[in-house]
PDB file of C-alpha atoms in Angstrom:
ATOM      1  CA  MET D 465      31.536  99.946  61.165  1.00 88.00           C
ATOM      2  CA  LYS D 466      33.075  97.841  63.868  1.00 94.00           C
ATOM      3  CA  LEU D 467      33.766  99.302  67.312  1.00 95.00           C
ATOM      4  CA  THR D 468      37.345  98.372  68.288  1.00 95.00           C
ATOM      5  CA  PHE D 469      39.100  98.807  71.640  1.00 96.00           C
ATOM      6  CA  ASP D 470      42.675  99.797  70.747  1.00 95.00           C
ATOM      7  CA  PRO D 471      44.191 102.034  73.466  1.00 96.00           C
ATOM      8  CA  ASN D 472      47.638 102.405  71.857  1.00 95.00           C
ATOM      9  CA  ASN D 473      46.270 103.463  68.472  1.00 95.00           C
ATOM     10  CA  TYR D 474      43.678 105.666  70.171  1.00 97.00           C
ATOM     11  CA  LEU D 475      46.269 107.521  72.248  1.00 97.00           C
ATOM     12  CA  LYS D 476      48.491 108.052  69.199  1.00 97.00           C
ATOM     13  CA  GLN D 477      45.579 109.461  67.172  1.00 97.00           C
ATOM     14  CA  GLN D 478      44.410 111.569  70.111  1.00 98.00           C
ATOM     15  CA  GLU D 479      47.888 113.098  70.383  1.00 98.00           C
ATOM     16  CA  VAL D 480      47.884 113.943  66.660  1.00 98.00           C
ATOM     17  CA  PHE D 481      44.389 115.430  66.973  1.00 98.00           C
ATOM     18  CA  THR D 482      45.331 117.491  70.036  1.00 98.00           C
ATOM     19  CA  GLY D 483      48.520 118.793  68.427  1.00 98.00           C
ATOM     20  CA  GLU D 484      46.674 119.830  65.295  1.00 98.00           C
ATOM     21  CA  MET D 485      43.937 121.517  67.327  1.00 98.00           C
ATOM     22  CA  ILE D 486      46.552 123.522  69.243  1.00 98.00           C
ATOM     23  CA  ALA D 487      48.431 124.459  66.059  1.00 98.00           C
ATOM     24  CA  ARG D 488      45.284 125.688  64.315  1.00 98.00           C
ATOM     25  CA  ILE D 489      44.209 127.776  67.305  1.00 98.00           C
ATOM     26  CA  ALA D 490      47.699 129.293  67.525  1.00 98.00           C
ATOM     27  CA  ASP D 491      47.687 130.053  63.786  1.00 98.00           C
ATOM     28  CA  HIS D 492      44.387 131.936  64.018  1.00 98.00           C
ATOM     29  CA  LEU D 493      45.519 133.912  67.048  1.00 98.00           C
ATOM     30  CA  GLU D 494      48.850 134.743  65.400  1.00 97.00           C
ATOM     31  CA  CYS D 495      47.060 135.947  62.252  1.00 98.00           C
ATOM     32  CA  SER D 496      45.116 138.282  64.561  1.00 98.00           C
ATOM     33  CA  GLY D 497      48.366 139.854  65.704  1.00 98.00           C
ATOM     34  CA  ILE D 498      48.916 138.011  68.977  1.00 98.00           C
ATOM     35  CA  LYS D 499      52.559 137.076  69.535  1.00 96.00           C
ATOM     36  CA  GLY D 500      55.040 135.667  72.034  1.00 95.00           C
ATOM     37  CA  GLU D 501      54.038 134.670  75.540  1.00 96.00           C
ATOM     38  CA  GLU D 502      50.508 136.034  75.070  1.00 97.00           C
ATOM     39  CA  LEU D 503      50.079 133.740  72.045  1.00 97.00           C
ATOM     40  CA  LYS D 504      51.180 130.728  74.065  1.00 97.00           C
ATOM     41  CA  GLU D 505      48.975 131.642  77.031  1.00 97.00           C
ATOM     42  CA  LEU D 506      45.805 132.242  74.979  1.00 98.00           C
ATOM     43  CA  THR D 507      46.416 129.168  72.838  1.00 98.00           C
ATOM     44  CA  GLY D 508      46.737 127.090  75.995  1.00 98.00           C
ATOM     45  CA  LYS D 509      43.606 128.474  77.611  1.00 98.00           C
ATOM     46  CA  ILE D 510      41.460 128.020  74.507  1.00 98.00           C
ATOM     47  CA  SER D 511      42.867 124.558  73.742  1.00 98.00           C
ATOM     48  CA  PHE D 512      42.373 123.395  77.326  1.00 98.00           C
ATOM     49  CA  GLU D 513      38.776 124.642  77.363  1.00 97.00           C
ATOM     50  CA  ILE D 514      37.951 122.905  74.074  1.00 97.00           C
ATOM     51  CA  GLY D 515      39.759 119.774  75.296  1.00 98.00           C
ATOM     52  CA  CYS D 516      37.601 119.744  78.438  1.00 97.00           C
ATOM     53  CA  MET D 517      34.496 119.981  76.267  1.00 96.00           C
ATOM     54  CA  ILE D 518      35.651 117.121  74.027  1.00 97.00           C
ATOM     55  CA  ASP D 519      36.540 115.018  77.081  1.00 97.00           C
ATOM     56  CA  ASN D 520      33.149 115.717  78.709  1.00 94.00           C
ATOM     57  CA  VAL D 521      34.864 117.062  81.836  1.00 94.00           C
ATOM     58  CA  ASN D 522      32.058 119.553  82.518  1.00 89.00           C
ATOM     59  CA  ASP D 523      28.413 119.452  81.505  1.00 88.00           C
ATOM     60  CA  ILE D 524      27.715 121.007  78.121  1.00 94.00           C
ATOM     61  CA  GLU D 525      24.226 122.452  78.201  1.00 94.00           C
ATOM     62  CA  PHE D 526      22.173 124.808  76.052  1.00 95.00           C
ATOM     63  CA  ASP D 527      18.516 125.632  76.641  1.00 97.00           C
ATOM     64  CA  GLY D 528      18.128 122.652  78.956  1.00 95.00           C
ATOM     65  CA  ASP D 529      19.603 120.160  76.502  1.00 96.00           C
ATOM     66  CA  VAL D 530      22.794 118.410  77.601  1.00 95.00           C
ATOM     67  CA  ALA D 531      25.426 117.020  75.218  1.00 95.00           C
ATOM     68  CA  TYR D 532      27.695 114.117  76.133  1.00 94.00           C
ATOM     69  CA  PRO D 533      30.600 114.016  73.661  1.00 94.00           C
ATOM     70  CA  ASN D 534      32.650 110.890  73.077  1.00 94.00           C
ATOM     71  CA  LEU D 535      35.750 111.115  70.894  1.00 96.00           C
ATOM     72  CA  LEU D 536      36.302 108.211  68.490  1.00 96.00           C
ATOM     73  CA  PHE D 537      38.679 107.736  65.578  1.00 97.00           C
ATOM     74  CA  THR D 538      38.239 105.799  62.365  1.00 95.00           C
ATOM     75  CA  SER D 539      40.723 103.451  60.767  1.00 89.00           C
ATOM     76  CA  ASP D 540      41.428 102.496  57.173  1.00 87.00           C
ATOM     77  CA  SER D 541      39.636  99.202  57.767  1.00 88.00           C
ATOM     78  CA  ASP D 542      36.210 100.693  58.602  1.00 89.00           C
ATOM     79  CA  GLU D 543      36.672 100.544  62.381  1.00 95.00           C
ATOM     80  CA  LEU D 544      35.732 103.015  65.103  1.00 96.00           C
ATOM     81  CA  ILE D 545      38.661 103.114  67.521  1.00 96.00           C
ATOM     82  CA  HIS D 546      37.747 103.783  71.142  1.00 96.00           C
ATOM     83  CA  PHE D 547      39.631 104.042  74.422  1.00 95.00           C
ATOM     84  CA  GLY D 548      37.108 102.381  76.706  1.00 92.00           C
ATOM     85  CA  GLY D 549      36.170 105.630  78.425  1.00 91.00           C
ATOM     86  CA  SER D 550      36.497 109.360  78.102  1.00 93.00           C
ATOM     87  CA  SER D 551      39.207 110.933  75.997  1.00 97.00           C
ATOM     88  CA  THR D 552      42.088 112.788  77.652  1.00 97.00           C
ATOM     89  CA  VAL D 553      42.658 115.663  75.232  1.00 98.00           C
ATOM     90  CA  HIS D 554      42.672 118.302  77.987  1.00 98.00           C
ATOM     91  CA  GLU D 555      45.403 116.400  79.839  1.00 98.00           C
ATOM     92  CA  MET D 556      47.658 116.483  76.762  1.00 98.00           C
ATOM     93  CA  VAL D 557      47.232 120.162  75.947  1.00 98.00           C
ATOM     94  CA  TYR D 558      49.974 121.767  78.017  1.00 98.00           C
ATOM     95  CA  GLY D 559      52.600 119.109  77.301  1.00 97.00           C
ATOM     96  CA  ILE D 560      52.088 119.450  73.552  1.00 98.00           C
ATOM     97  CA  LEU D 561      51.774 123.242  73.796  1.00 98.00           C
ATOM     98  CA  ASN D 562      55.074 123.525  75.683  1.00 96.00           C
ATOM     99  CA  ALA D 563      56.814 121.283  73.145  1.00 96.00           C
ATOM    100  CA  MET D 564      55.443 123.327  70.228  1.00 95.00           C
ATOM    101  CA  PHE D 565      56.435 126.664  71.693  1.00 93.00           C
ATOM    102  CA  LYS D 566      59.849 125.382  72.785  1.00 88.00           C
ATOM    103  CA  GLU D 567      60.550 124.428  69.145  1.00 72.00           C
ATOM    104  CA  ASN D 568      59.584 127.921  67.985  1.00 66.00           C
ATOM    105  CA  THR D 569      61.704 129.908  70.464  1.00 55.00           C
TER     106      THR D 569
END
């Protein structure tokens, strides 16, 4: 696989990934009976926390071992698409969340 710097493609794929992550979290919470503003609030909190983990905002440690995640995407042409630094999933969460919940109200 070839490592390719492609910020535009990366950001587009990251937005799709983030939106899908938020939608799946919301679906699970809704199936558990959570509705309305509480659904939006919990979805946002969980999505933001997971986004921070993916983006390596805070140290992720267990039993003294530290993980350093780095989000990459693949392309149809056997490439690994990178952004040249950390991902920004957590920064996209509330914008996408607000758009999703605005559509549903």
